[in-house]
Amino acid sequence: MVGVKSVPSPAISADDRSHEADHPNSQVAQFGAEQPLRLDCGIDLTPFQIAYQTYGELNADRSNAVLICHALTGDQHVANVHPVTGKSGWWETLVGPGRPLDPQHYFIICANVIGGCMGSTGPASINPATGKVWGLDFPVITIPDMVRAQAMLIDRLGIDTLFAVVGGSMGGMQVLQWTAAYPKRVYSALAIACATRHSAQNIAFHELGRQAVMADPDWHNGRYTDQGIHPHRGLAVARMAAHITYLSDAALHRKFGRRMQDRELPTFSFDADFQVESYLRYQGSSFVERFDANSYLYLTRAMDYFDIAGDHGGVLAKAFAGIETRFCVVSFTSDWLFPTSESRALVHALNASSARVSFAEIETDRGHDAFLLDVPEFFDIARAFLQSAGKARGLTARID
Amino acid sequence: MSVQEVLPLGGVATEQSGQFRADHLLVAEMVKPGSKVLDVGCGEGDLLQLLETRGIDGRGIELSREGVNRCVSKGLAVVQGDADTDLVNYPDDAFDYVILSQTLQATRQPRVVLENLLRIGRRAIVSFPNFGFWKMRLQLLVGGHMPRTENLPATWYDTANIHFCTIKDFVELCDAIDVKMERAEALDLYGRPLRLRLPWWVWNMFGEQGVFLLTRGQGK
């Protein structure tokens, strides 16, 4: 049986969370007035900062750098203990000694996206012009903006070409944007459980989440920090709804079925009688502790706007014309948020562009979340792809 | 175009190699170096690997995930997909050659697949087991059951192969859809090309498999 707590783990104060927004427990790259971030909305963001983590070491010819792009609610703490929650890194299944991305062989970089709340400039950061939290005064950002900021960080680190850019879900969108915007700087790209555009259904789910946040009376038009509160109920509901889309019916049935939580008979009330209810409540409340509500609005919006074909006259293949990057695209059978058909459309476009692309659909009932879980078939593909790309690149990475 | 005109083009000089299958060596010999090739139903990528050693830029489509995984681990660019449904998405003239090796008999619509091969590639190379092979005939005639061979060991009720044809049938299909045969070979039971100029019915009788280099006909 899955251990489900109906009460969230030890409370984390709002101070911890807001402190991380400007003074993160990780490395930070600061960009001053001479290096503004040109945003798609037309605004130059300046000054700004990017919080990031690195694992492993850059080799002499700077050819072993791997950029990991995190998903919607992820952050830079991909393979270390999270400073706020105290939990282990979100992708320790993929990154670590003996894992497909082994810091012994690669210099691994993961940055908090622009608009995030774990140390990169976002709506939870202090606006230097006012001395107050940005809130809704923060400009709307896009996936290309996030990638542009990452490219500035990669420049700062003195890396010309990334050996690999890797990511799932929103991270996968960034991977694709990297290859479309900087084809010469990406040697190989591993795009998992993602799409080249956000579907109408996905936009609809995001809108539901945003409306839940904005309907919370504690939201105060995004100025909740000034009041010293956080719209935790609205954000928890948004997270609960989103979390359902990350799973599958089969996975929910396998984990919970209709089993009751700590009781034999229904209470005939609206308590969390069912295990699945208390699981969702737990997911919602633990998320609220580490995530900023406005940041959730901005990042979901960025995903909604994402449409690579739209940026290239409606023809997806044009985005990748003549590209030499080696692609590996992975989807999961039970992922209904980013179904295999979306990955296939990408693969067809890459084929039409003569790109070098591999594609595998992994059979699993674990839904969209599968990319974060221990799915050996997925790791086999990731490992094989990275090793063969490393071989072609002449990396001295261990070949098992 | 008659069957007799296209078939007996003579033997080929394929070196036997322990590393590669005889039919793969024959196929590889048909591909000009430096060209771009799509191998449909590429299995574990053996043919693609052989092509790469000859400086050919190869891509693959494979139905099984295990096959795709093996290919990816060899550094090959292989996409999981189904020849019956996925070829329509490939643009015209995307490849110099499209290869369908020992897969035609497993497709649901061999005619449509063949037409797609020659739309996507300027040339197509198709190899398939010949159901007109004498052993096949004998099993049906004498044994009274659906033939099974070393290369096609599955029984009729659990085989993936649903559209068997003979060399003669295939030649007739090519005629019907205006496909030109640039070169044709028949391999014997041991994968050796039948070397002599033989009448077509001998090929149809003694060829265990046929290998054909096709181009678009005049009408295309």
Coordinates of C-alpha atoms in Angstrom, one line a residue:
Chain A
M1 CA 0.0 0.0 0.0
V2 CA 1.1 3.5 -0.7
G3 CA 1.9 5.5 2.4
V4 CA -0.4 8.5 2.2
K5 CA -0.3 11.2 4.8
S6 CA -3.4 13.3 5.3
V7 CA -1.3 15.9 7.1
P8 CA 1.5 17.7 5.3
S9 CA 5.1 17.1 6.4
P10 CA 6.6 19.6 8.8
A11 CA 5.5 23.1 8.0
I12 CA 7.8 25.4 6.1
S13 CA 7.4 29.0 6.8
A14 CA 6.5 31.5 4.1
D15 CA 9.8 33.2 5.0
D16 CA 11.8 30.2 3.8
R17 CA 10.0 30.3 0.5
S18 CA 10.3 34.0 -0.1
H19 CA 13.9 34.0 0.9
E20 CA 14.7 31.4 -1.8
A21 CA 13.1 33.7 -4.4
D22 CA 15.9 36.2 -4.1
H23 CA 18.7 34.5 -2.1
P24 CA 18.6 30.9 -3.2
N25 CA 20.6 28.1 -1.7
S26 CA 22.5 27.5 -4.9
Q27 CA 24.8 29.3 -7.3
V28 CA 23.5 32.5 -8.9
A29 CA 24.5 34.4 -12.0
Q30 CA 23.6 38.1 -12.0
F31 CA 23.1 40.1 -15.1
G32 CA 23.3 43.8 -14.8
A33 CA 22.1 46.7 -16.9
E34 CA 24.7 46.0 -19.6
Q35 CA 23.1 42.5 -20.2
P36 CA 19.3 42.9 -20.3
L37 CA 17.1 39.9 -21.1
R38 CA 15.1 40.8 -24.2
L39 CA 11.6 39.3 -23.6
D40 CA 9.1 38.2 -26.3
C41 CA 6.6 40.7 -24.9
G42 CA 9.0 43.5 -25.9
I43 CA 10.3 44.4 -22.5
D44 CA 13.9 44.3 -21.5
L45 CA 14.2 42.6 -18.1
T46 CA 17.1 44.2 -16.2
P47 CA 18.7 43.5 -13.9
F48 CA 17.9 39.8 -13.4
Q49 CA 19.5 36.7 -12.0
I50 CA 19.5 33.0 -12.7
A51 CA 19.9 30.4 -9.9
Y52 CA 21.5 27.2 -10.9
Q53 CA 23.1 24.0 -9.7
T54 CA 26.0 22.1 -11.3
Y55 CA 27.2 18.6 -10.9
G56 CA 30.5 17.1 -12.1
E57 CA 33.2 19.0 -13.9
L58 CA 33.7 20.6 -17.2
N59 CA 36.4 18.8 -19.2
A60 CA 39.3 20.5 -20.9
D61 CA 37.7 21.1 -24.3
R62 CA 34.4 22.1 -22.7
S63 CA 32.6 19.4 -24.6
N64 CA 30.8 17.5 -21.8
A65 CA 28.2 20.0 -20.6
V66 CA 24.7 18.8 -20.3
L67 CA 21.8 21.2 -19.6
I68 CA 18.8 19.8 -17.8
C69 CA 15.6 21.8 -18.2
H70 CA 13.0 21.4 -15.4
A71 CA 9.3 21.0 -15.7
L72 CA 6.6 23.4 -14.6
T73 CA 6.9 23.0 -10.9
G74 CA 10.5 21.8 -10.8
D75 CA 13.6 23.7 -10.1
Q76 CA 17.4 23.6 -10.2
H77 CA 17.7 21.0 -7.4
V78 CA 17.7 18.1 -9.8
A79 CA 20.1 15.8 -7.8
N80 CA 20.6 17.3 -4.4
V81 CA 18.5 17.7 -1.3
H82 CA 15.9 20.4 -1.7
P83 CA 16.7 23.4 0.5
V84 CA 13.0 24.0 1.3
T85 CA 11.4 20.6 1.4
G86 CA 14.4 18.6 2.5
K87 CA 13.5 15.9 -0.1
S88 CA 15.9 14.4 -2.5
G89 CA 16.4 15.8 -6.0
W90 CA 13.5 15.6 -8.5
W91 CA 15.4 13.6 -11.1
E92 CA 17.8 11.5 -9.0
T93 CA 16.5 8.5 -11.0
L94 CA 18.3 9.9 -14.1
V95 CA 21.1 12.0 -12.6
G96 CA 23.7 10.6 -10.3
P97 CA 26.5 8.0 -10.0
G98 CA 25.8 5.1 -12.3
R99 CA 22.8 6.8 -13.7
P100 CA 22.4 7.7 -17.4
L101 CA 23.6 11.2 -16.5
D102 CA 26.6 10.5 -14.4
P103 CA 28.4 13.6 -12.9
Q104 CA 31.6 11.6 -13.2
H105 CA 31.4 12.0 -17.0
Y106 CA 29.3 15.0 -17.6
F107 CA 29.2 18.6 -16.4
I108 CA 25.5 18.8 -15.6
I109 CA 23.8 22.2 -15.3
C110 CA 20.3 22.8 -14.1
A111 CA 18.9 26.4 -13.8
N112 CA 15.7 27.6 -12.3
V113 CA 13.7 29.1 -15.2
I114 CA 13.1 32.8 -15.5
G115 CA 9.6 33.4 -13.9
G116 CA 10.3 30.7 -11.4
C117 CA 10.5 31.2 -7.6
M118 CA 13.6 29.3 -6.5
G119 CA 16.2 32.1 -7.2
S120 CA 15.8 33.1 -10.8
T121 CA 14.0 36.4 -11.3
G122 CA 10.3 36.0 -11.3
P123 CA 7.1 37.4 -9.9
A124 CA 8.1 36.4 -6.3
S125 CA 11.4 38.3 -6.6
I126 CA 11.9 41.9 -5.4
N127 CA 11.4 44.5 -8.1
P128 CA 14.4 46.7 -7.8
A129 CA 12.4 49.7 -9.1
T130 CA 9.9 49.5 -6.2
G131 CA 11.7 47.5 -3.5
K132 CA 8.6 45.3 -3.3
V133 CA 7.8 41.9 -4.7
W134 CA 7.1 42.0 -8.5
G135 CA 3.7 40.3 -8.4
L136 CA 1.7 40.9 -11.5
D137 CA 3.9 43.8 -12.5
F138 CA 6.3 41.1 -13.7
P139 CA 6.2 40.9 -17.5
V140 CA 4.6 37.8 -19.1
I141 CA 7.4 35.4 -20.1
T142 CA 7.5 32.7 -22.7
I143 CA 9.4 29.4 -23.2
P144 CA 11.8 31.2 -25.7
D145 CA 12.5 33.8 -23.0
M146 CA 13.4 31.0 -20.5
V147 CA 15.8 29.5 -23.1
R148 CA 17.3 32.9 -24.0
A149 CA 18.1 33.4 -20.3
Q150 CA 19.6 29.9 -20.1
A151 CA 21.8 30.7 -23.1
M152 CA 23.1 33.8 -21.4
L153 CA 24.0 31.6 -18.4
I154 CA 25.7 29.0 -20.6
D155 CA 27.7 31.9 -22.2
R156 CA 28.6 33.1 -18.7
L157 CA 29.9 29.6 -17.9
G158 CA 32.1 29.8 -21.0
I159 CA 30.4 26.9 -22.8
D160 CA 29.9 27.2 -26.6
T161 CA 28.2 23.9 -27.4
L162 CA 26.2 21.8 -25.1
F163 CA 26.8 18.1 -25.4
A164 CA 23.1 17.5 -24.6
V165 CA 20.0 19.4 -23.6
V166 CA 17.6 17.1 -21.7
G167 CA 14.1 17.7 -20.3
G168 CA 10.6 16.4 -19.9
S169 CA 7.2 18.1 -20.2
M170 CA 7.9 21.9 -19.9
G171 CA 11.5 21.0 -19.8
G172 CA 11.1 19.1 -23.1
M173 CA 9.5 22.2 -24.6
Q174 CA 12.7 24.1 -23.6
V175 CA 14.8 21.4 -25.2
L176 CA 12.9 21.8 -28.5
Q177 CA 13.2 25.6 -28.2
W178 CA 17.0 25.3 -27.7
T179 CA 17.3 23.3 -30.9
A180 CA 15.1 25.6 -32.9
A181 CA 16.8 28.8 -31.6
Y182 CA 20.4 27.6 -31.2
P183 CA 20.8 24.5 -33.4
K184 CA 24.6 24.9 -33.6
R185 CA 24.9 25.0 -29.8
V186 CA 23.1 21.7 -29.1
Y187 CA 25.0 18.5 -30.1
S188 CA 22.2 16.2 -28.9
A189 CA 18.7 16.7 -27.6
L190 CA 16.6 14.4 -25.4
A191 CA 13.0 15.5 -25.4
I192 CA 10.7 13.5 -23.2
A193 CA 6.9 13.5 -22.8
C194 CA 6.5 16.9 -24.5
A195 CA 5.1 18.6 -27.6
T196 CA 6.0 21.4 -30.0
R197 CA 2.9 23.3 -28.9
H198 CA 0.5 23.3 -26.0
S199 CA -2.8 21.7 -26.9
A200 CA -6.2 23.3 -26.4
Q201 CA -7.0 20.7 -23.7
N202 CA -3.8 21.5 -21.8
I203 CA -4.5 25.3 -22.0
A204 CA -7.9 24.5 -20.6
F205 CA -6.5 22.7 -17.6
H206 CA -4.0 25.5 -17.0
E207 CA -6.8 28.0 -17.1
L208 CA -8.7 26.0 -14.5
G209 CA -5.6 26.1 -12.3
R210 CA -5.1 29.8 -12.7
Q211 CA -8.8 30.6 -12.0
A212 CA -8.5 28.5 -8.8
V213 CA -5.6 30.7 -7.7
M214 CA -7.2 33.9 -8.6
A215 CA -10.5 32.9 -7.0
D216 CA -8.8 32.6 -3.6
P217 CA -9.7 35.6 -1.6
D218 CA -6.1 35.6 -0.2
W219 CA -4.8 36.2 -3.7
H220 CA -5.4 40.0 -3.5
N221 CA -4.8 40.6 -7.2
G222 CA -1.4 39.1 -6.9
R223 CA -0.3 41.4 -4.0
Y224 CA -0.7 38.8 -1.3
T225 CA 3.0 39.1 -0.2
D226 CA 2.3 42.7 0.9
Q227 CA -0.4 41.3 3.2
G228 CA 1.9 38.6 4.5
I229 CA -0.3 35.8 3.3
H230 CA -0.4 33.3 0.5
P231 CA -3.4 32.0 -1.5
H232 CA -2.6 28.5 -0.5
R233 CA -6.1 27.1 -1.0
G234 CA -6.4 28.2 -4.6
L235 CA -2.9 27.0 -5.4
A236 CA -3.5 23.7 -3.7
V237 CA -6.7 23.2 -5.8
A238 CA -4.7 24.1 -9.0
R239 CA -2.1 21.6 -8.1
M240 CA -4.6 18.9 -7.3
A241 CA -6.3 19.3 -10.7
A242 CA -2.9 19.4 -12.5
H243 CA -1.8 16.3 -10.6
I244 CA -4.7 14.3 -11.9
T245 CA -3.6 15.1 -15.5
Y246 CA -0.1 13.8 -14.6
L247 CA -1.4 10.4 -13.7
S248 CA -3.6 7.9 -15.5
D249 CA -6.8 6.2 -14.6
A250 CA -5.0 2.9 -14.4
A251 CA -2.2 4.3 -12.2
L252 CA -4.8 5.8 -9.8
H253 CA -6.7 2.5 -9.7
R254 CA -3.6 0.5 -9.0
K255 CA -2.4 2.9 -6.3
F256 CA -5.7 3.6 -4.6
G257 CA -8.7 2.0 -6.1
R258 CA -11.7 2.9 -4.0
R259 CA -9.9 2.1 -0.8
M260 CA -10.8 4.1 2.3
Q261 CA -8.4 6.2 4.3
D262 CA -8.0 5.1 8.0
R263 CA -11.6 3.9 8.2
E264 CA -13.9 1.1 7.3
L265 CA -17.1 2.9 6.6
P266 CA -17.9 6.2 4.9
T267 CA -18.3 9.2 7.2
F268 CA -21.2 10.6 5.1
S269 CA -19.4 13.9 5.0
F270 CA -16.9 15.7 2.8
D271 CA -13.9 14.5 4.7
A272 CA -11.2 12.7 2.7
D273 CA -12.8 9.3 3.1
F274 CA -11.0 7.9 0.1
Q275 CA -7.3 7.4 -0.1
V276 CA -7.2 9.1 -3.5
E277 CA -8.7 12.2 -1.9
S278 CA -6.2 12.4 0.9
Y279 CA -3.4 11.8 -1.6
L280 CA -4.5 14.7 -3.7
R281 CA -4.9 16.9 -0.6
Y282 CA -1.4 16.0 0.4
Q283 CA 0.0 16.8 -3.0
G284 CA -1.8 20.1 -3.0
S285 CA -0.7 21.2 0.5
S286 CA 2.9 20.1 0.1
F287 CA 3.2 21.9 -3.2
V288 CA 2.0 25.2 -1.6
E289 CA 4.8 25.1 0.8
R290 CA 7.5 25.4 -1.8
F291 CA 5.8 27.2 -4.7
D292 CA 4.7 30.8 -5.3
A293 CA 1.2 31.2 -6.6
N294 CA 2.0 34.0 -9.0
S295 CA 4.9 32.0 -10.4
Y296 CA 2.4 29.2 -11.1
L297 CA 0.3 31.7 -13.1
Y298 CA 3.3 32.9 -15.2
L299 CA 4.8 29.5 -15.9
T300 CA 1.5 27.9 -17.0
R301 CA 1.0 30.9 -19.2
A302 CA 4.4 30.4 -20.8
M303 CA 3.5 26.8 -21.6
D304 CA 0.2 27.9 -23.1
Y305 CA 1.9 30.3 -25.5
F306 CA 4.4 27.7 -26.7
D307 CA 4.0 26.9 -30.4
I308 CA 7.2 26.3 -32.4
A309 CA 5.4 25.9 -35.7
G310 CA 3.5 29.1 -35.1
D311 CA 6.8 30.9 -34.8
H312 CA 7.8 29.5 -38.2
G313 CA 4.9 30.3 -40.4
G314 CA 2.9 27.3 -39.3
V315 CA 5.4 24.8 -40.8
L316 CA 7.0 22.8 -38.0
A317 CA 9.7 21.3 -40.3
K318 CA 11.0 24.8 -41.0
A319 CA 12.0 25.3 -37.4
F320 CA 14.5 22.4 -37.8
A321 CA 15.6 22.9 -41.4
G322 CA 19.1 21.7 -41.9
I323 CA 19.7 20.9 -38.2
E324 CA 22.6 18.6 -37.3
T325 CA 21.5 18.0 -33.7
R326 CA 21.0 14.3 -32.8
F327 CA 17.5 14.0 -31.4
C328 CA 15.9 11.4 -29.2
V329 CA 12.2 11.7 -28.6
V330 CA 10.5 9.6 -25.9
S331 CA 6.8 9.3 -25.1
F332 CA 4.8 7.2 -22.7
T333 CA 1.7 5.1 -23.7
S334 CA -0.5 6.3 -20.9
D335 CA 0.4 10.0 -21.0
W336 CA -2.8 11.8 -22.0
L337 CA -1.4 15.3 -21.3
F338 CA 1.3 14.9 -23.9
P339 CA 0.1 11.9 -25.9
T340 CA 2.4 9.9 -28.2
S341 CA 0.6 11.5 -31.2
E342 CA 2.2 14.9 -30.3
S343 CA 5.7 13.3 -30.2
R344 CA 5.0 11.6 -33.5
A345 CA 4.1 14.9 -35.1
L346 CA 7.5 16.2 -33.9
V347 CA 9.3 13.2 -35.2
H348 CA 7.7 13.5 -38.6
A349 CA 8.7 17.1 -38.8
L350 CA 12.2 16.3 -37.8
N351 CA 12.3 13.5 -40.4
A352 CA 11.0 16.0 -43.0
S353 CA 13.8 18.3 -42.0
S354 CA 16.3 15.5 -42.5
A355 CA 17.2 15.7 -38.9
R356 CA 18.9 12.7 -37.2
V357 CA 16.1 11.5 -34.9
S358 CA 15.3 8.4 -32.8
F359 CA 12.0 7.9 -31.2
A360 CA 10.6 5.4 -28.8
E361 CA 7.2 5.1 -27.1
I362 CA 7.6 3.5 -23.6
E363 CA 4.8 1.2 -22.5
T364 CA 3.7 2.2 -19.0
D365 CA 0.4 2.8 -17.1
R366 CA 2.0 5.6 -15.0
G367 CA 0.9 8.5 -17.2
H368 CA 2.7 11.8 -17.8
D369 CA 4.6 11.5 -14.5
A370 CA 6.4 8.4 -15.8
F371 CA 9.4 10.5 -16.9
L372 CA 10.1 11.3 -13.3
L373 CA 9.7 7.8 -12.0
D374 CA 11.8 4.7 -12.1
V375 CA 11.0 3.3 -15.5
P376 CA 13.9 1.1 -16.6
E377 CA 12.9 1.0 -20.3
F378 CA 13.1 4.8 -20.4
F379 CA 16.5 4.8 -18.7
D380 CA 17.8 2.2 -21.2
I381 CA 16.9 4.5 -24.1
A382 CA 18.3 7.6 -22.4
R383 CA 21.5 5.9 -21.5
A384 CA 21.9 4.3 -25.0
F385 CA 21.2 7.6 -26.7
L386 CA 23.6 9.6 -24.6
Q387 CA 26.4 7.0 -24.8
S388 CA 26.2 6.7 -28.6
A389 CA 26.0 10.5 -28.9
G390 CA 29.1 10.8 -26.6
K391 CA 30.9 8.3 -28.7
A392 CA 30.1 10.2 -31.9
R393 CA 31.3 13.4 -30.1
G394 CA 34.5 11.8 -29.0
L395 CA 33.6 12.2 -25.3
T396 CA 35.7 10.1 -23.0
A397 CA 32.5 9.2 -21.0
R398 CA 32.5 5.6 -19.9
I399 CA 30.9 3.3 -22.4
D400 CA 29.5 0.3 -20.5
Chain B
M1 CA 7.7 -5.2 -69.4
S2 CA 7.7 -8.9 -69.1
V3 CA 8.9 -11.0 -66.3
Q4 CA 11.5 -12.6 -68.4
E5 CA 13.1 -9.3 -69.4
V6 CA 13.6 -8.1 -65.8
L7 CA 14.6 -11.1 -63.9
P8 CA 17.7 -12.7 -65.2
L9 CA 20.3 -9.9 -64.9
G10 CA 23.0 -12.3 -63.8
G11 CA 24.7 -12.9 -60.6
V12 CA 26.3 -10.5 -58.3
A13 CA 29.7 -10.6 -56.7
T14 CA 28.9 -10.5 -53.1
E15 CA 31.7 -11.5 -50.8
Q16 CA 30.4 -13.8 -48.1
S17 CA 31.1 -12.3 -44.7
G18 CA 30.5 -13.9 -41.3
Q19 CA 29.5 -10.6 -39.9
F20 CA 26.7 -9.6 -42.2
R21 CA 23.8 -11.5 -43.7
A22 CA 24.1 -12.4 -47.4
D23 CA 20.9 -10.5 -48.4
H24 CA 22.1 -7.5 -46.5
L25 CA 25.4 -7.5 -48.4
L26 CA 23.5 -7.7 -51.6
V27 CA 21.2 -4.8 -50.6
A28 CA 24.2 -2.7 -49.5
E29 CA 25.8 -3.3 -52.8
M30 CA 22.8 -1.9 -54.6
V31 CA 23.1 1.4 -52.7
K32 CA 25.4 4.1 -54.0
P33 CA 27.9 5.4 -51.5
G34 CA 27.1 8.7 -50.0
S35 CA 23.4 8.4 -50.4
K36 CA 20.6 8.8 -47.9
V37 CA 18.7 5.7 -47.0
L38 CA 15.5 4.9 -45.0
D39 CA 15.3 1.3 -43.8
V40 CA 11.7 0.4 -43.1
G41 CA 11.4 -2.4 -40.5
C42 CA 15.1 -2.2 -39.6
G43 CA 15.0 -4.7 -36.8
E44 CA 18.1 -4.4 -34.6
G45 CA 19.8 -2.2 -37.2
D46 CA 22.2 -4.7 -38.7
L47 CA 21.7 -3.5 -42.2
L48 CA 21.9 0.2 -41.2
Q49 CA 25.2 -0.6 -39.5
L50 CA 26.5 -2.2 -42.6
L51 CA 25.4 0.8 -44.7
E52 CA 27.2 3.2 -42.3
T53 CA 30.4 1.4 -42.7
R54 CA 30.1 2.3 -46.4
G55 CA 29.5 6.0 -45.7
I56 CA 25.8 5.9 -46.3
D57 CA 23.5 8.1 -44.1
G58 CA 20.9 5.7 -42.8
R59 CA 17.7 6.1 -40.9
G60 CA 15.3 3.5 -39.7
I61 CA 11.7 2.7 -38.8
E62 CA 11.0 -0.2 -36.5
L63 CA 7.9 -1.5 -34.9
S64 CA 9.3 -3.1 -31.7
R65 CA 10.6 -1.1 -28.9
E66 CA 13.3 -3.7 -28.2
G67 CA 14.5 -3.2 -31.7
V68 CA 14.5 0.6 -31.4
N69 CA 16.4 0.4 -28.2
R70 CA 19.1 -1.8 -29.7
C71 CA 19.4 0.5 -32.6
V72 CA 19.6 3.6 -30.4
S73 CA 22.3 2.0 -28.4
K74 CA 24.3 1.4 -31.6
G75 CA 24.0 5.1 -32.3
L76 CA 21.6 4.7 -35.1
A77 CA 18.7 7.1 -35.8
V78 CA 15.7 4.9 -35.6
V79 CA 12.1 5.8 -35.0
Q80 CA 9.5 3.6 -33.5
G81 CA 6.7 3.2 -36.0
D82 CA 4.6 1.2 -38.3
A83 CA 5.2 1.0 -42.1
D84 CA 1.5 0.7 -42.8
T85 CA 0.6 4.0 -41.0
D86 CA 3.7 6.1 -40.7
L87 CA 5.1 6.3 -44.3
V88 CA 2.3 8.7 -45.4
N89 CA 3.9 11.3 -43.1
Y90 CA 7.2 11.3 -44.9
P91 CA 7.6 13.9 -47.6
D92 CA 8.2 13.2 -51.3
D93 CA 11.8 12.5 -52.3
A94 CA 13.1 12.6 -48.7
F95 CA 15.6 9.8 -49.4
D96 CA 17.7 8.4 -52.2
Y97 CA 16.7 4.8 -51.3
V98 CA 14.0 3.3 -49.1
I99 CA 14.6 -0.3 -48.1
L100 CA 12.0 -2.8 -47.2
S101 CA 13.9 -5.9 -46.1
Q102 CA 11.8 -9.0 -45.3
T103 CA 8.9 -6.9 -44.1
L104 CA 6.6 -6.7 -47.1
Q105 CA 4.8 -9.8 -46.2
A106 CA 4.0 -8.4 -42.7
T107 CA 2.3 -5.2 -44.0
R108 CA -1.5 -4.9 -44.2
Q109 CA -1.4 -3.0 -47.5
P110 CA 1.6 -4.1 -49.5
R111 CA 0.5 -2.2 -52.6
V112 CA 0.1 1.1 -50.7
V113 CA 3.4 0.5 -48.8
L114 CA 5.2 -0.1 -52.1
E115 CA 3.8 3.1 -53.6
N116 CA 4.9 5.1 -50.6
L117 CA 8.4 3.6 -50.8
L118 CA 8.8 5.0 -54.3
R119 CA 7.3 8.4 -53.4
I120 CA 9.6 8.9 -50.4
G121 CA 12.7 7.5 -52.1
R122 CA 13.9 7.9 -55.6
R123 CA 14.6 4.2 -55.5
A124 CA 13.4 1.4 -53.4
I125 CA 15.0 -1.9 -52.5
V126 CA 12.6 -4.7 -51.6
S127 CA 13.4 -8.2 -50.4
F128 CA 10.9 -10.8 -49.4
P129 CA 10.6 -14.5 -48.9
N130 CA 9.4 -16.2 -52.1
F131 CA 6.3 -18.3 -51.5
G132 CA 6.8 -19.9 -54.8
F133 CA 10.0 -21.5 -53.5
W134 CA 10.0 -25.3 -54.1
K135 CA 10.1 -26.2 -50.4
M136 CA 7.0 -24.1 -49.8
R137 CA 5.2 -25.7 -52.7
L138 CA 6.2 -29.1 -51.5
Q139 CA 4.9 -28.5 -47.9
L140 CA 1.6 -27.4 -49.2
L141 CA 1.3 -30.0 -51.9
V142 CA 2.6 -33.0 -50.1
G143 CA 2.3 -32.1 -46.4
G144 CA -1.0 -30.4 -46.9
H145 CA -0.2 -27.6 -44.4
M146 CA 0.9 -24.0 -44.6
P147 CA 4.6 -23.9 -45.2
R148 CA 7.1 -23.1 -42.5
T149 CA 10.8 -22.5 -43.1
E150 CA 13.8 -21.7 -41.1
N151 CA 13.3 -18.0 -41.9
L152 CA 9.5 -18.1 -41.4
P153 CA 9.1 -20.5 -38.5
A154 CA 5.8 -19.2 -37.1
T155 CA 2.6 -21.2 -37.5
W156 CA -0.2 -19.8 -39.6
Y157 CA -2.2 -18.7 -36.6
D158 CA 0.5 -16.7 -34.8
T159 CA 2.5 -15.3 -37.6
A160 CA 2.9 -11.5 -38.2
N161 CA 3.2 -12.4 -41.9
I162 CA -0.1 -11.9 -43.5
H163 CA 0.5 -11.2 -47.2
F164 CA 2.8 -13.8 -48.7
C165 CA 3.6 -13.6 -52.4
T166 CA 5.8 -15.2 -54.9
I167 CA 8.4 -13.6 -57.1
K168 CA 6.0 -13.8 -60.0
D169 CA 3.2 -12.1 -58.0
F170 CA 5.6 -9.3 -56.9
V171 CA 6.7 -8.7 -60.5
E172 CA 3.0 -8.5 -61.5
L173 CA 2.3 -6.0 -58.7
C174 CA 5.2 -3.8 -59.9
D175 CA 3.8 -3.9 -63.4
A176 CA 0.3 -2.9 -62.1
I177 CA 1.5 0.2 -60.3
D178 CA 4.1 1.2 -63.0
V179 CA 7.2 0.4 -61.0
K180 CA 10.3 -0.3 -63.0
M181 CA 12.7 -3.0 -62.0
E182 CA 16.2 -1.8 -62.3
R183 CA 17.8 -4.9 -60.9
A184 CA 16.5 -8.2 -59.6
E185 CA 18.2 -11.0 -57.8
A186 CA 17.0 -14.3 -56.3
L187 CA 18.8 -15.9 -53.4
D188 CA 18.9 -19.6 -52.8
L189 CA 18.4 -21.4 -49.5
Y190 CA 21.9 -20.4 -48.4
G191 CA 21.5 -16.8 -49.3
R192 CA 23.6 -17.2 -52.4
P193 CA 22.5 -15.4 -55.5
L194 CA 21.3 -17.6 -58.4
R195 CA 24.1 -16.9 -60.8
L196 CA 23.0 -18.2 -64.2
R197 CA 20.7 -16.6 -66.6
L198 CA 17.7 -18.6 -65.9
P199 CA 14.1 -18.5 -67.0
W200 CA 11.8 -16.7 -64.6
W201 CA 10.0 -19.9 -63.5
V202 CA 13.3 -21.2 -62.2
W203 CA 13.8 -18.2 -60.1
N204 CA 10.2 -18.5 -58.8
M205 CA 10.9 -22.2 -58.0
F206 CA 14.5 -22.0 -56.6
G207 CA 14.7 -18.6 -55.2
E208 CA 14.2 -18.7 -51.5
Q209 CA 13.9 -14.9 -51.5
G210 CA 13.8 -12.1 -54.0
V211 CA 15.7 -8.8 -53.9
F212 CA 14.6 -6.0 -56.2
L213 CA 16.0 -2.6 -56.9
L214 CA 13.0 -0.5 -58.1
T215 CA 12.6 2.9 -59.6
R216 CA 9.5 4.9 -60.6
G217 CA 8.1 4.0 -64.0
Q218 CA 7.4 6.4 -66.8
G219 CA 4.0 7.3 -65.6
K220 CA 5.3 8.8 -62.4

